[in-house]
């Protein structure tokens, strides 16, 4: 496993060693000791799986309070995965970073608590799994507009397929201070 540095150092791209032969491939999706040594949390409380078709964009989501870190991986297909620093008073507040995650490459993105997360499907279909460090709490659920101009995210689709909730999401600047996690988170 190797960690690839990204523009926001708290967000980490993890590239596991994939071993393949004529039967297929194998990789470790989670190894508590190795991941903890790489600076990831030891305790994960919930795993989520979503299946989406091409151009579906989910996000930018976060919870506050009850902030969650996430470890995102693709079980089938390909996505562009995005994390945005939303910790008020952070020196990198409002900055986004993205990475392509594929089932074939088995890459993972670690999204720390205090960051909004979203992804768009770039293959015909994708199955995405993510581990969370806090349980889902609907009363803490928040969303930021996927195309907020202040975030300058370069999405590979011009007209994504959105949920009603994501279509109504607000710009980051329109969120009240109490709706955003503090720095450090």
N, CA, C and O atoms as a DFTB+ gen file, in Angstrom:
740 C
 N C O
     1  1       0.854      -1.168       0.000
     2  2       0.000       0.000       0.000
     3  2       0.900       1.232       0.000
     4  3       1.927       1.285       0.677
     5  1       0.472       2.222      -0.790
     6  2       1.195       3.487      -0.757
     7  2       0.197       4.629      -0.628
     8  3      -0.948       4.530      -1.069
     9  1       0.654       5.710      -0.017
    10  2      -0.161       6.899       0.168
    11  2       0.336       7.945      -0.833
    12  3       1.518       8.289      -0.847
    13  1      -0.573       8.442      -1.663
    14  2      -0.226       9.450      -2.663
    15  2      -0.614      10.807      -2.099
    16  3      -1.777      11.018      -1.756
    17  1       0.343      11.742      -1.994
    18  2       0.010      13.069      -1.455
    19  2      -0.924      13.837      -2.387
    20  3      -0.796      13.771      -3.610
    21  1      -1.853      14.558      -1.794
    22  2      -2.789      15.407      -2.527
    23  2      -2.600      16.856      -2.079
    24  3      -1.873      17.120      -1.122
    25  1      -3.245      17.784      -2.761
    26  2      -3.090      19.210      -2.459
    27  2      -3.557      19.573      -1.047
    28  3      -3.043      20.523      -0.457
    29  1      -4.516      18.836      -0.500
    30  2      -4.940      19.007       0.890
    31  2      -4.375      17.831       1.673
    32  3      -4.870      16.713       1.528
    33  1      -3.349      18.046       2.502
    34  2      -2.632      16.918       3.107
    35  2      -3.471      16.021       4.017
    36  3      -3.128      14.854       4.208
    37  1      -4.561      16.540       4.582
    38  2      -5.392      15.694       5.448
    39  2      -6.153      14.643       4.650
    40  3      -6.469      13.572       5.168
    41  1      -6.445      14.948       3.393
    42  2      -7.128      14.002       2.507
    43  2      -6.048      13.116       1.900
    44  3      -5.044      13.617       1.394
    45  1      -6.248      11.812       1.948
    46  2      -5.204      10.893       1.477
    47  2      -5.748       9.938       0.433
    48  3      -6.819       9.353       0.595
    49  1      -4.984       9.791      -0.649
    50  2      -5.277       8.781      -1.663
    51  2      -4.459       7.549      -1.316
    52  3      -3.233       7.608      -1.225
    53  1      -5.145       6.441      -1.125
    54  2      -4.492       5.185      -0.749
    55  2      -4.553       4.250      -1.945
    56  3      -5.620       3.979      -2.495
    57  1      -3.384       3.767      -2.332
    58  2      -3.296       2.848      -3.469
    59  2      -2.769       1.519      -2.937
    60  3      -1.576       1.387      -2.661
    61  1      -3.656       0.534      -2.792
    62  2      -3.211      -0.755      -2.270
    63  2      -2.449      -1.547      -3.330
    64  3      -2.530      -1.260      -4.524
    65  1      -1.725      -2.527      -2.872
    66  2      -1.057      -3.447      -3.784
    67  2      -2.096      -4.444      -4.278
    68  3      -2.685      -5.182      -3.490
    69  1      -2.315      -4.459      -5.587
    70  2      -3.263      -5.390      -6.188
    71  2      -2.451      -6.509      -6.831
    72  3      -1.589      -6.262      -7.675
    73  1      -2.736      -7.730      -6.423
    74  2      -2.059      -8.887      -6.994
    75  2      -3.028      -9.604      -7.924
    76  3      -4.131      -9.976      -7.524
    77  1      -2.605      -9.790      -9.157
    78  2      -3.482     -10.431     -10.123
    79  2      -2.794     -11.554     -10.866
    80  3      -1.569     -11.601     -10.977
    81  1      -3.605     -12.442     -11.361
    82  2      -3.139     -13.520     -12.234
    83  2      -4.294     -13.882     -13.166
    84  3      -5.266     -13.134     -13.266
    85  1      -4.195     -15.007     -13.838
    86  2      -5.230     -15.367     -14.808
    87  2      -6.586     -15.672     -14.159
    88  3      -7.587     -15.793     -14.866
    89  1      -6.636     -15.797     -12.836
    90  2      -7.907     -16.040     -12.131
    91  2      -8.629     -14.755     -11.774
    92  3      -9.842     -14.754     -11.563
    93  1      -7.875     -13.646     -11.705
    94  2      -8.458     -12.380     -11.274
    95  2      -7.468     -11.593     -10.450
    96  3      -6.280     -11.558     -10.768
    97  1      -7.948     -10.955      -9.384
    98  2      -7.081     -10.090      -8.580
    99  2      -7.479     -10.146      -7.114
   100  3      -8.587     -10.551      -6.762
   101  1      -6.537      -9.724      -6.264
   102  2      -6.735      -9.688      -4.814
   103  2      -6.039      -8.447      -4.262
   104  3      -4.951      -8.080      -4.705
   105  1      -6.691      -7.804      -3.279
   106  2      -6.043      -6.732      -2.522
   107  2      -6.699      -6.634      -1.152
   108  3      -7.835      -7.070      -0.963
   109  1      -5.971      -6.056      -0.198
   110  2      -6.530      -5.794       1.124
   111  2      -7.274      -4.472       1.073
   112  3      -6.692      -3.444       0.726
   113  1      -8.555      -4.488       1.414
   114  2      -9.353      -3.269       1.434
   115  2      -9.258      -2.556       2.784
   116  3      -9.565      -1.368       2.880
   117  1      -8.845      -3.254       3.794
   118  2      -8.692      -2.662       5.132
   119  2      -7.756      -3.544       5.942
   120  3      -7.911      -4.764       5.981
   121  1      -6.788      -2.916       6.583
   122  2      -5.872      -3.602       7.485
   123  2      -5.640      -2.633       8.645
   124  3      -4.905      -1.654       8.513
   125  1      -6.272      -2.918       9.775
   126  2      -6.316      -1.966      10.873
   127  2      -4.944      -1.414      11.242
   128  3      -4.787      -0.197      11.341
   129  1      -3.968      -2.255      11.445
   130  2      -2.649      -1.793      11.883
   131  2      -1.986      -0.910      10.815
   132  3      -1.484       0.169      11.130
   133  1      -1.984      -1.363       9.561
   134  2      -1.338      -0.582       8.492
   135  2      -2.026       0.765       8.270
   136  3      -1.362       1.787       8.095
   137  1      -3.340       0.758       8.278
   138  2      -4.062       2.005       8.050
   139  2      -3.886       2.962       9.229
   140  3      -3.772       4.172       9.031
   141  1      -3.863       2.435      10.447
   142  2      -3.632       3.277      11.618
   143  2      -2.224       3.878      11.562
   144  3      -2.040       5.052      11.886
   145  1      -1.235       3.086      11.154
   146  2       0.133       3.588      11.012
   147  2       0.205       4.686       9.943
   148  3       1.079       5.551       9.995
   149  1      -0.712       4.646       8.982
   150  2      -0.779       5.678       7.929
   151  2      -1.577       6.901       8.385
   152  3      -1.757       7.842       7.612
   153  1      -2.060       6.897       9.638
   154  2      -2.748       8.046      10.183
   155  2      -4.251       8.016      10.071
   156  3      -4.901       9.026      10.344
   157  1      -4.835       6.887       9.676
   158  2      -6.284       6.783       9.589
   159  2      -6.869       6.333      10.922
   160  3      -6.183       5.706      11.729
   161  1      -8.148       6.659      11.149
   162  2      -8.783       6.252      12.412
   163  2      -8.819       4.731      12.559
   164  3      -8.840       3.989      11.577
   165  1      -8.824       4.298      13.806
   166  2      -8.929       2.858      14.086
   167  2     -10.380       2.405      14.132
   168  3     -10.685       1.259      13.802
   169  1     -11.265       3.288      14.534
   170  2     -12.658       2.898      14.759
   171  2     -13.556       3.372      13.629
   172  3     -13.638       4.567      13.344
   173  1     -14.222       2.430      12.993
   174  2     -15.216       2.700      11.953
   175  2     -16.501       2.044      12.406
   176  3     -16.476       0.907      12.875
   177  1     -17.638       2.739      12.276
   178  2     -18.874       2.226      12.857
   179  2     -19.941       1.849      11.839
   180  3     -20.921       1.191      12.187
   181  1     -19.762       2.261      10.577
   182  2     -20.812       2.019       9.591
   183  2     -20.188       1.932       8.205
   184  3     -19.315       2.727       7.855
   185  1     -20.647       0.952       7.414
   186  2     -20.261       0.845       6.007
   187  2     -21.501       1.090       5.162
   188  3     -22.573       0.555       5.445
   189  1     -21.346       1.910       4.112
   190  2     -22.449       2.234       3.207
   191  2     -22.070       1.837       1.788
   192  3     -20.899       1.883       1.412
   193  1     -23.065       1.449       1.007
   194  2     -22.851       1.077      -0.388
   195  2     -23.910       1.772      -1.232
   196  3     -25.096       1.745      -0.904
   197  1     -23.470       2.396      -2.324
   198  2     -24.421       2.992      -3.263
   199  2     -24.126       2.475      -4.666
   200  3     -22.975       2.209      -5.013
   201  1     -25.165       2.338      -5.455
   202  2     -25.024       1.965      -6.866
   203  2     -25.643       3.097      -7.676
   204  3     -26.759       3.534      -7.398
   205  1     -24.913       3.565      -8.675
   206  2     -25.378       4.695      -9.468
   207  2     -24.980       4.506     -10.920
   208  3     -24.042       3.774     -11.235
   209  1     -25.718       5.186     -11.805
   210  2     -25.404       5.120     -13.237
   211  2     -24.557       6.328     -13.636
   212  3     -24.336       7.242     -12.842
   213  1     -24.092       6.308     -14.877
   214  2     -23.249       7.388     -15.399
   215  2     -23.892       8.755     -15.164
   216  3     -25.100       8.922     -15.327
   217  1     -23.075       9.715     -14.784
   218  2     -23.441      11.119     -14.582
   219  2     -24.225      11.383     -13.293
   220  3     -24.604      12.527     -13.043
   221  1     -24.478      10.367     -12.473
   222  2     -25.087      10.620     -11.168
   223  2     -24.020      11.270     -10.287
   224  3     -22.900      10.775     -10.162
   225  1     -24.401      12.379      -9.690
   226  2     -23.516      13.095      -8.770
   227  2     -24.162      13.075      -7.402
   228  3     -25.304      13.504      -7.238
   229  1     -23.433      12.579      -6.426
   230  2     -23.908      12.521      -5.037
   231  2     -23.023      13.448      -4.210
   232  3     -21.816      13.233      -4.102
   233  1     -23.625      14.471      -3.632
   234  2     -22.836      15.370      -2.803
   235  2     -23.071      16.814      -3.199
   236  3     -23.820      17.133      -4.122
   237  1     -22.438      17.611      -2.500
   238  2     -21.359      17.481      -1.530
   239  2     -21.980      17.368      -0.140
   240  3     -22.642      18.299       0.318
   241  1     -21.774      16.249       0.527
   242  2     -22.446      15.948       1.790
   243  2     -21.483      15.997       2.970
   244  3     -20.285      15.751       2.837
   245  1     -22.051      16.324       4.130
   246  2     -21.323      16.222       5.399
   247  2     -22.334      16.215       6.523
   248  3     -23.509      16.525       6.323
   249  1     -21.868      15.859       7.704
   250  2     -22.690      15.924       8.914
   251  2     -22.020      16.882       9.881
   252  3     -20.797      16.891      10.018
   253  1     -22.827      17.682      10.544
   254  2     -22.338      18.506      11.650
   255  2     -23.532      18.928      12.490
   256  3     -24.535      19.383      11.941
   257  1     -23.449      18.786      13.822
   258  2     -22.407      18.018      14.514
   259  2     -22.486      16.537      14.134
   260  3     -23.188      16.175      13.190
   261  1     -21.786      15.705      14.849
   262  2     -21.681      14.282      14.528
   263  2     -20.874      14.096      13.239
   264  3     -21.236      13.320      12.354
   265  1     -19.759      14.846      13.171
   266  2     -18.901      14.825      11.991
   267  2     -18.370      13.420      11.716
   268  3     -18.074      12.659      12.637
   269  1     -18.258      13.097      10.438
   270  2     -17.805      11.773       9.998
   271  2     -16.548      11.882       9.155
   272  3     -16.433      12.765       8.306
   273  1     -15.611      10.983       9.394
   274  2     -14.548      10.726       8.420
   275  2     -15.053       9.580       7.554
   276  3     -15.858       8.762       8.001
   277  1     -14.571       9.523       6.297
   278  2     -15.003       8.470       5.381
   279  2     -13.791       7.873       4.678
   280  3     -12.807       8.563       4.411
   281  1     -13.877       6.603       4.390
   282  2     -12.892       5.907       3.569
   283  2     -13.663       5.343       2.385
   284  3     -14.441       4.401       2.535
   285  1     -13.442       5.926       1.199
   286  2     -14.254       5.658       0.018
   287  2     -13.501       4.739      -0.937
   288  3     -12.313       4.934      -1.196
   289  1     -14.207       3.735      -1.456
   290  2     -13.623       2.853      -2.472
   291  2     -14.702       2.472      -3.478
   292  3     -15.896       2.564      -3.192
   293  1     -14.268       2.046      -4.649
   294  2     -15.185       1.671      -5.725
   295  2     -15.110       0.155      -5.903
   296  3     -14.033      -0.397      -6.128
   297  1     -16.242      -0.505      -5.803
   298  2     -16.304      -1.958      -5.974
   299  2     -16.545      -2.345      -7.419
   300  3     -16.191      -3.446      -7.840
   301  1     -17.149      -1.438      -8.186
   302  2     -17.430      -1.681      -9.606
   303  2     -17.473      -0.331     -10.307
   304  3     -18.156       0.578      -9.837
   305  1     -16.770      -0.180     -11.406
   306  2     -16.833       1.040     -12.192
   307  2     -15.775       2.055     -11.828
   308  3     -14.682       1.709     -11.379
   309  1     -16.126       3.350     -12.036
   310  2     -15.175       4.444     -11.850
   311  2     -15.916       5.701     -11.451
   312  3     -17.021       5.960     -11.929
   313  1     -15.299       6.490     -10.565
   314  2     -15.865       7.766     -10.128
   315  2     -14.776       8.821     -10.039
   316  3     -13.589       8.509      -9.945
   317  1     -15.205      10.075     -10.072
   318  2     -14.354      11.172      -9.632
   319  2     -14.826      11.502      -8.230
   320  3     -15.987      11.858      -8.031
   321  1     -13.933      11.385      -7.254
   322  2     -14.264      11.593      -5.851
   323  2     -13.701      12.934      -5.405
   324  3     -12.576      13.284      -5.762
   325  1     -14.476      13.690      -4.625
   326  2     -14.114      15.059      -4.261
   327  2     -14.261      15.255      -2.757
   328  3     -15.215      14.773      -2.146
   329  1     -13.297      15.974      -2.167
   330  2     -13.366      16.384      -0.768
   331  2     -13.133      17.895      -0.703
   332  3     -12.278      18.432      -1.408
   333  1     -13.912      18.578       0.160
   334  2     -13.808      20.035       0.317
   335  2     -13.617      20.344       1.795
   336  3     -14.384      19.874       2.634
   337  1     -12.598      21.131       2.113
   338  2     -12.354      21.556       3.494
   339  2     -13.410      22.584       3.878
   340  3     -13.467      23.669       3.300
   341  1     -14.241      22.241       4.852
   342  2     -15.305      23.157       5.301
   343  2     -15.138      23.526       6.773
   344  3     -16.077      24.018       7.400
   345  1     -13.950      23.291       7.327
   346  2     -13.692      23.634       8.729
   347  2     -13.508      25.144       8.829
   348  3     -12.563      25.702       8.271
   349  1     -14.424      25.804       9.549
   350  2     -14.316      27.257       9.674
   351  2     -12.967      27.606      10.313
   352  3     -12.491      26.905      11.206
   353  1     -12.379      28.667       9.856
   354  2     -11.064      29.163      10.287
   355  2      -9.895      28.288       9.845
   356  3      -8.764      28.521      10.271
   357  1     -10.137      27.297       9.008
   358  2      -9.043      26.487       8.469
   359  2      -8.281      27.308       7.429
   360  3      -8.895      28.068       6.680
   361  1      -6.964      27.172       7.369
   362  2      -6.216      27.900       6.332
   363  2      -6.550      27.429       4.912
   364  3      -6.260      28.131       3.943
   365  1      -7.158      26.247       4.786
   366  2      -7.535      25.742       3.462
   367  2      -9.056      25.682       3.296
   368  3      -9.561      24.923       2.469
   369  1      -9.785      26.479       4.079
   370  2     -11.248      26.514       4.014
   371  2     -11.710      26.775       2.577
   372  3     -11.230      27.693       1.912
   373  1     -12.651      25.948       2.118
   374  2     -13.230      26.123       0.791
   375  2     -12.413      25.543      -0.347
   376  3     -12.821      25.626      -1.505
   377  1     -11.270      24.959      -0.038
   378  2     -10.461      24.342      -1.106
   379  2     -10.913      22.902      -1.303
   380  3     -11.261      22.202      -0.352
   381  1     -10.897      22.477      -2.573
   382  2     -11.326      21.124      -2.939
   383  2     -10.158      20.351      -3.520
   384  3      -9.215      20.924      -4.066
   385  1     -10.242      19.047      -3.390
   386  2      -9.281      18.141      -4.004
   387  2     -10.068      16.966      -4.561
   388  3     -11.097      16.583      -4.003
   389  1      -9.588      16.394      -5.659
   390  2     -10.302      15.265      -6.253
   391  2      -9.332      14.185      -6.689
   392  3      -8.138      14.425      -6.868
   393  1      -9.878      12.983      -6.856
   394  2      -9.094      11.842      -7.333
   395  2     -10.033      10.881      -8.046
   396  3     -11.196      10.734      -7.670
   397  1      -9.521      10.241      -9.064
   398  2     -10.281       9.203      -9.756
   399  2     -10.083       7.898      -9.003
   400  3      -8.955       7.488      -8.731
   401  1     -11.197       7.248      -8.669
   402  2     -11.165       5.942      -8.004
   403  2     -11.782       4.921      -8.944
   404  3     -12.828       5.169      -9.543
   405  1     -11.127       3.770      -9.069
   406  2     -11.618       2.714      -9.953
   407  2     -11.656       1.382      -9.217
   408  3     -10.897       1.151      -8.275
   409  1     -12.547       0.517      -9.664
   410  2     -12.577      -0.830      -9.104
   411  2     -11.296      -1.569      -9.481
   412  3     -10.731      -2.280      -8.651
   413  1     -10.835      -1.415     -10.707
   414  2      -9.639      -2.112     -11.173
   415  2      -8.396      -1.708     -10.393
   416  3      -7.563      -2.558     -10.076
   417  1      -8.259      -0.424     -10.080
   418  2      -7.086       0.051      -9.353
   419  2      -7.211      -0.063      -7.849
   420  3      -6.207      -0.008      -7.140
   421  1      -8.434      -0.222      -7.345
   422  2      -8.731      -0.389      -5.914
   423  2      -8.309       0.808      -5.064
   424  3      -8.105       0.665      -3.858
   425  1      -8.174       1.991      -5.679
   426  2      -7.788       3.173      -4.917
   427  2      -8.870       3.511      -3.886
   428  3     -10.045       3.184      -4.054
   429  1      -8.432       4.171      -2.824
   430  2      -9.351       4.632      -1.784
   431  2      -9.050       6.086      -1.482
   432  3      -7.902       6.520      -1.585
   433  1     -10.067       6.839      -1.112
   434  2      -9.863       8.214      -0.675
   435  2     -10.294       8.319       0.773
   436  3     -11.422       7.980       1.130
   437  1      -9.367       8.799       1.611
   438  2      -9.697       9.075       3.002
   439  2     -10.121      10.532       3.088
   440  3      -9.350      11.440       2.778
   441  1     -11.378      10.740       3.522
   442  2     -11.953      12.074       3.678
   443  2     -12.120      12.308       5.178
   444  3     -12.981      11.685       5.799
   445  1     -11.321      13.186       5.771
   446  2     -11.404      13.397       7.222
   447  2     -12.704      14.064       7.650
   448  3     -13.403      14.661       6.830
   449  1     -13.020      13.963       8.923
   450  2     -14.134      14.730       9.488
   451  2     -13.823      16.207       9.266
   452  3     -12.669      16.626       9.342
   453  1     -14.859      16.985       8.992
   454  2     -14.666      18.401       8.721
   455  2     -14.535      18.714       7.240
   456  3     -14.279      19.857       6.861
   457  1     -14.710      17.700       6.404
   458  2     -14.664      17.880       4.954
   459  2     -15.991      17.421       4.364
   460  3     -16.565      16.429       4.811
   461  1     -16.475      18.145       3.361
   462  2     -17.641      17.695       2.596
   463  2     -17.145      16.699       1.560
   464  3     -15.998      16.764       1.117
   465  1     -18.020      15.776       1.178
   466  2     -17.637      14.719       0.236
   467  2     -18.694      14.574      -0.845
   468  3     -19.891      14.701      -0.587
   469  1     -18.235      14.307      -2.051
   470  2     -19.136      14.027      -3.155
   471  2     -18.414      13.269      -4.248
   472  3     -17.185      13.232      -4.293
   473  1     -19.195      12.665      -5.128
   474  2     -18.591      11.974      -6.266
   475  2     -19.558      11.974      -7.437
   476  3     -20.768      12.133      -7.274
   477  1     -18.984      11.790      -8.636
   478  2     -19.777      11.636      -9.850
   479  2     -19.302      10.372     -10.546
   480  3     -18.108      10.077     -10.585
   481  1     -20.263       9.628     -11.096
   482  2     -19.953       8.370     -11.786
   483  2     -19.497       8.690     -13.207
   484  3     -20.189       9.386     -13.950
   485  1     -18.323       8.173     -13.575
   486  2     -17.757       8.414     -14.897
   487  2     -17.785       7.165     -15.776
   488  3     -17.449       7.244     -16.957
   489  1     -18.175       6.027     -15.232
   490  2     -18.364       4.799     -16.008
   491  2     -19.863       4.600     -16.228
   492  3     -20.667       5.397     -15.743
   493  1     -20.245       3.558     -16.946
   494  2     -21.678       3.304     -17.176
   495  2     -22.444       3.111     -15.873
   496  3     -23.596       3.527     -15.749
   497  1     -21.795       2.479     -14.912
   498  2     -22.389       2.238     -13.587
   499  2     -21.245       2.146     -12.600
   500  3     -20.124       1.802     -12.976
   501  1     -21.516       2.450     -11.342
   502  2     -20.503       2.302     -10.299
   503  2     -21.168       1.866      -9.007
   504  3     -22.287       2.270      -8.690
   505  1     -20.454       1.038      -8.275
   506  2     -20.846       0.653      -6.924
   507  2     -19.759       1.192      -6.003
   508  3     -18.588       0.832      -6.121
   509  1     -20.167       2.060      -5.089
   510  2     -19.243       2.750      -4.201
   511  2     -19.519       2.306      -2.773
   512  3     -20.670       2.232      -2.342
   513  1     -18.443       2.010      -2.042
   514  2     -18.562       1.641      -0.635
   515  2     -17.730       2.617       0.180
   516  3     -16.609       2.959      -0.197
   517  1     -18.287       3.061       1.297
   518  2     -17.486       3.911       2.172
   519  2     -17.751       3.585       3.624
   520  3     -18.881       3.358       4.057
   521  1     -16.637       3.573       4.362
   522  2     -16.666       3.371       5.794
   523  2     -16.838       4.738       6.453
   524  3     -16.355       5.742       5.931
   525  1     -17.523       4.780       7.598
   526  2     -17.748       6.036       8.324
   527  2     -17.330       5.882       9.777
   528  3     -17.478       4.810      10.364
   529  1     -16.804       6.964      10.359
   530  2     -16.388       6.935      11.757
   531  2     -17.499       7.347      12.714
   532  3     -17.336       7.238      13.929
   533  1     -18.627       7.818      12.186
   534  2     -19.783       8.177      13.020
   535  2     -21.032       7.666      12.320
   536  3     -21.078       7.580      11.092
   537  1     -22.036       7.330      13.106
   538  2     -23.281       6.834      12.542
   539  2     -24.014       7.941      11.782
   540  3     -23.881       9.124      12.094
   541  1     -24.774       7.536      10.798
   542  2     -25.615       8.469      10.055
   543  2     -26.624       9.095      11.013
   544  3     -27.299       8.397      11.769
   545  1     -26.714      10.411      10.967
   546  2     -27.646      11.158      11.818
   547  2     -28.386      12.154      10.929
   548  3     -27.852      13.223      10.631
   549  1     -29.620      11.823      10.495
   550  2     -30.329      12.692       9.551
   551  2     -30.481      14.135      10.018
   552  3     -30.507      15.048       9.192
   553  1     -30.580      14.356      11.319
   554  2     -30.732      15.720      11.828
   555  2     -29.441      16.541      11.694
   556  3     -29.468      17.765      11.821
   557  1     -28.326      15.874      11.441
   558  2     -27.029      16.552      11.289
   559  2     -26.592      16.656       9.830
   560  3     -25.542      17.220       9.524
   561  1     -27.396      16.114       8.951
   562  2     -27.065      16.030       7.533
   563  2     -27.079      17.419       6.888
   564  3     -27.992      18.213       7.115
   565  1     -26.052      17.697       6.081
   566  2     -25.939      18.967       5.376
   567  2     -25.457      18.696       3.952
   568  3     -24.883      17.645       3.669
   569  1     -25.700      19.668       3.053
   570  2     -25.216      19.541       1.676
   571  2     -24.805      20.914       1.151
   572  3     -25.415      21.932       1.476
   573  1     -23.769      20.914       0.342
   574  2     -23.287      22.113      -0.329
   575  2     -23.535      21.926      -1.818
   576  3     -23.409      20.819      -2.342
   577  1     -23.884      22.997      -2.486
   578  2     -24.161      22.980      -3.911
   579  2     -22.943      22.421      -4.672
   580  3     -21.815      22.880      -4.495
   581  1     -23.204      21.433      -5.508
   582  2     -22.131      20.736      -6.224
   583  2     -21.329      21.670      -7.120
   584  3     -20.131      21.463      -7.316
   585  1     -21.977      22.693      -7.664
   586  2     -21.314      23.595      -8.596
   587  2     -21.126      24.996      -8.017
   588  3     -21.123      25.982      -8.753
   589  1     -20.971      25.078      -6.709
   590  2     -20.698      26.352      -6.048
   591  2     -19.480      26.979      -6.724
   592  3     -18.394      26.402      -6.676
   593  1     -19.635      28.152      -7.354
   594  2     -18.515      28.756      -8.081
   595  2     -17.285      29.011      -7.210
   596  3     -16.159      28.973      -7.706
   597  1     -17.489      29.268      -5.924
   598  2     -16.361      29.549      -5.031
   599  2     -15.452      28.327      -4.848
   600  3     -14.274      28.471      -4.518
   601  1     -15.997      27.139      -5.061
   602  2     -15.208      25.916      -4.857
   603  2     -14.366      25.557      -6.082
   604  3     -13.342      24.886      -5.952
   605  1     -14.782      25.993      -7.255
   606  2     -14.036      25.773      -8.511
   607  2     -13.703      24.294      -8.749
   608  3     -12.589      23.962      -9.155
   609  1     -14.658      23.427      -8.497
   610  2     -14.452      21.993      -8.737
   611  2     -14.636      21.719     -10.227
   612  3     -15.616      22.157     -10.829
   613  1     -13.707      21.010     -10.804
   614  2     -13.786      20.665     -12.228
   615  2     -14.447      19.291     -12.371
   616  3     -13.770      18.266     -12.463
   617  1     -15.764      19.293     -12.388
   618  2     -16.514      18.058     -12.566
   619  2     -16.456      17.648     -14.042
   620  3     -16.476      18.522     -14.909
   621  1     -16.387      16.365     -14.352
   622  2     -16.304      15.928     -15.747
   623  2     -17.661      15.827     -16.450
   624  3     -17.739      15.327     -17.572
   625  1     -18.723      16.294     -15.804
   626  2     -20.053      16.313     -16.421
   627  2     -20.643      17.719     -16.254
   628  3     -20.497      18.345     -15.204
   629  1     -21.303      18.195     -17.294
   630  2     -21.889      19.539     -17.253
   631  2     -23.275      19.538     -16.634
   632  3     -23.649      20.488     -15.947
   633  1     -24.050      18.465     -16.872
   634  2     -25.415      18.381     -16.342
   635  2     -25.584      17.035     -15.641
   636  3     -26.111      16.086     -16.221
   637  1     -25.137      16.961     -14.396
   638  2     -25.237      15.699     -13.670
   639  2     -26.673      15.383     -13.270
   640  3     -27.548      16.249     -13.278
   641  1     -26.885      14.131     -12.923
   642  2     -28.165      13.670     -12.381
   643  2     -28.074      13.821     -10.865
   644  3     -27.201      13.235     -10.225
   645  1     -28.992      14.619     -10.293
   646  2     -28.948      14.959      -8.869
   647  2     -30.206      14.490      -8.151
   648  3     -31.263      14.340      -8.764
   649  1     -30.084      14.262      -6.861
   650  2     -31.265      14.050      -6.028
   651  2     -31.932      15.408      -5.820
   652  3     -31.315      16.447      -6.052
   653  1     -33.183      15.398      -5.385
   654  2     -33.873      16.657      -5.087
   655  2     -33.135      17.441      -4.018
   656  3     -33.001      18.661      -4.112
   657  1     -32.659      16.742      -3.008
   658  2     -31.934      17.402      -1.916
   659  2     -30.675      18.076      -2.428
   660  3     -30.398      19.222      -2.071
   661  1     -29.901      17.376      -3.266
   662  2     -28.671      17.954      -3.787
   663  2     -28.960      19.118      -4.737
   664  3     -28.185      20.073      -4.801
   665  1     -30.051      19.046      -5.462
   666  2     -30.424      20.145      -6.359
   667  2     -30.784      21.406      -5.577
   668  3     -30.672      22.510      -6.111
   669  1     -31.214      21.263      -4.322
   670  2     -31.585      22.405      -3.479
   671  2     -30.458      22.852      -2.545
   672  3     -30.649      23.777      -1.755
   673  1     -29.306      22.222      -2.621
   674  2     -28.207      22.536      -1.703
   675  2     -27.772      23.993      -1.848
   676  3     -27.940      24.612      -2.899
   677  1     -27.210      24.520      -0.766
   678  2     -26.791      25.926      -0.730
   679  2     -25.294      26.064      -1.006
   680  3     -24.537      25.097      -0.929
   681  1     -24.894      27.288      -1.329
   682  2     -23.475      27.581      -1.481
   683  2     -22.808      27.522      -0.105
   684  3     -23.459      27.734       0.918
   685  1     -21.525      27.237      -0.090
   686  2     -20.776      27.182       1.166
   687  2     -20.884      28.509       1.909
   688  3     -21.044      28.512       3.130
   689  1     -20.801      29.622       1.215
   690  2     -20.866      30.945       1.847
   691  2     -22.219      31.215       2.508
   692  3     -22.311      32.079       3.380
   693  1     -23.266      30.494       2.109
   694  2     -24.599      30.704       2.672
   695  2     -24.868      29.871       3.924
   696  3     -25.913      30.023       4.557
   697  1     -23.942      29.002       4.280
   698  2     -24.118      28.197       5.492
   699  2     -23.745      29.037       6.709
   700  3     -22.773      29.791       6.683
   701  1     -24.521      28.899       7.762
   702  2     -24.250      29.631       9.001
   703  2     -23.047      29.019       9.713
   704  3     -22.729      27.845       9.524
   705  1     -22.392      29.824      10.526
   706  2     -21.195      29.362      11.238
   707  2     -21.474      28.099      12.051
   708  3     -20.645      27.189      12.082
   709  1     -22.639      28.034      12.712
   710  2     -22.947      26.866      13.547
   711  2     -23.196      25.597      12.706
   712  3     -23.226      24.496      13.256
   713  1     -23.372      25.742      11.389
   714  2     -23.580      24.584      10.514
   715  2     -22.269      23.965      10.045
   716  3     -22.274      22.900       9.428
   717  1     -21.144      24.624      10.332
   718  2     -19.843      24.156       9.870
   719  2     -18.986      23.697      11.038
   720  3     -19.053      24.269      12.126
   721  1     -18.174      22.655      10.811
   722  2     -17.299      22.186      11.892
   723  2     -16.171      23.169      12.168
   724  3     -15.773      23.925      11.281
   725  1     -15.656      23.163      13.386
   726  2     -14.550      24.061      13.732
   727  2     -13.215      23.510      13.229
   728  3     -13.114      22.344      12.847
   729  1     -12.208      24.357      13.237
   730  2     -10.834      23.946      12.937
   731  2     -10.044      24.026      14.215
   732  3     -10.174      25.046      14.892
   733  1      -9.239      23.068      14.624
   734  2      -9.203      21.760      13.975
   735  2     -10.423      20.957      14.320
   736  3     -11.025      21.120      15.382
   737  1     -10.785      20.070      13.386
   738  2     -11.999      19.272      13.539
   739  2     -11.711      18.043      14.373
   740  3     -12.610      17.238      14.617
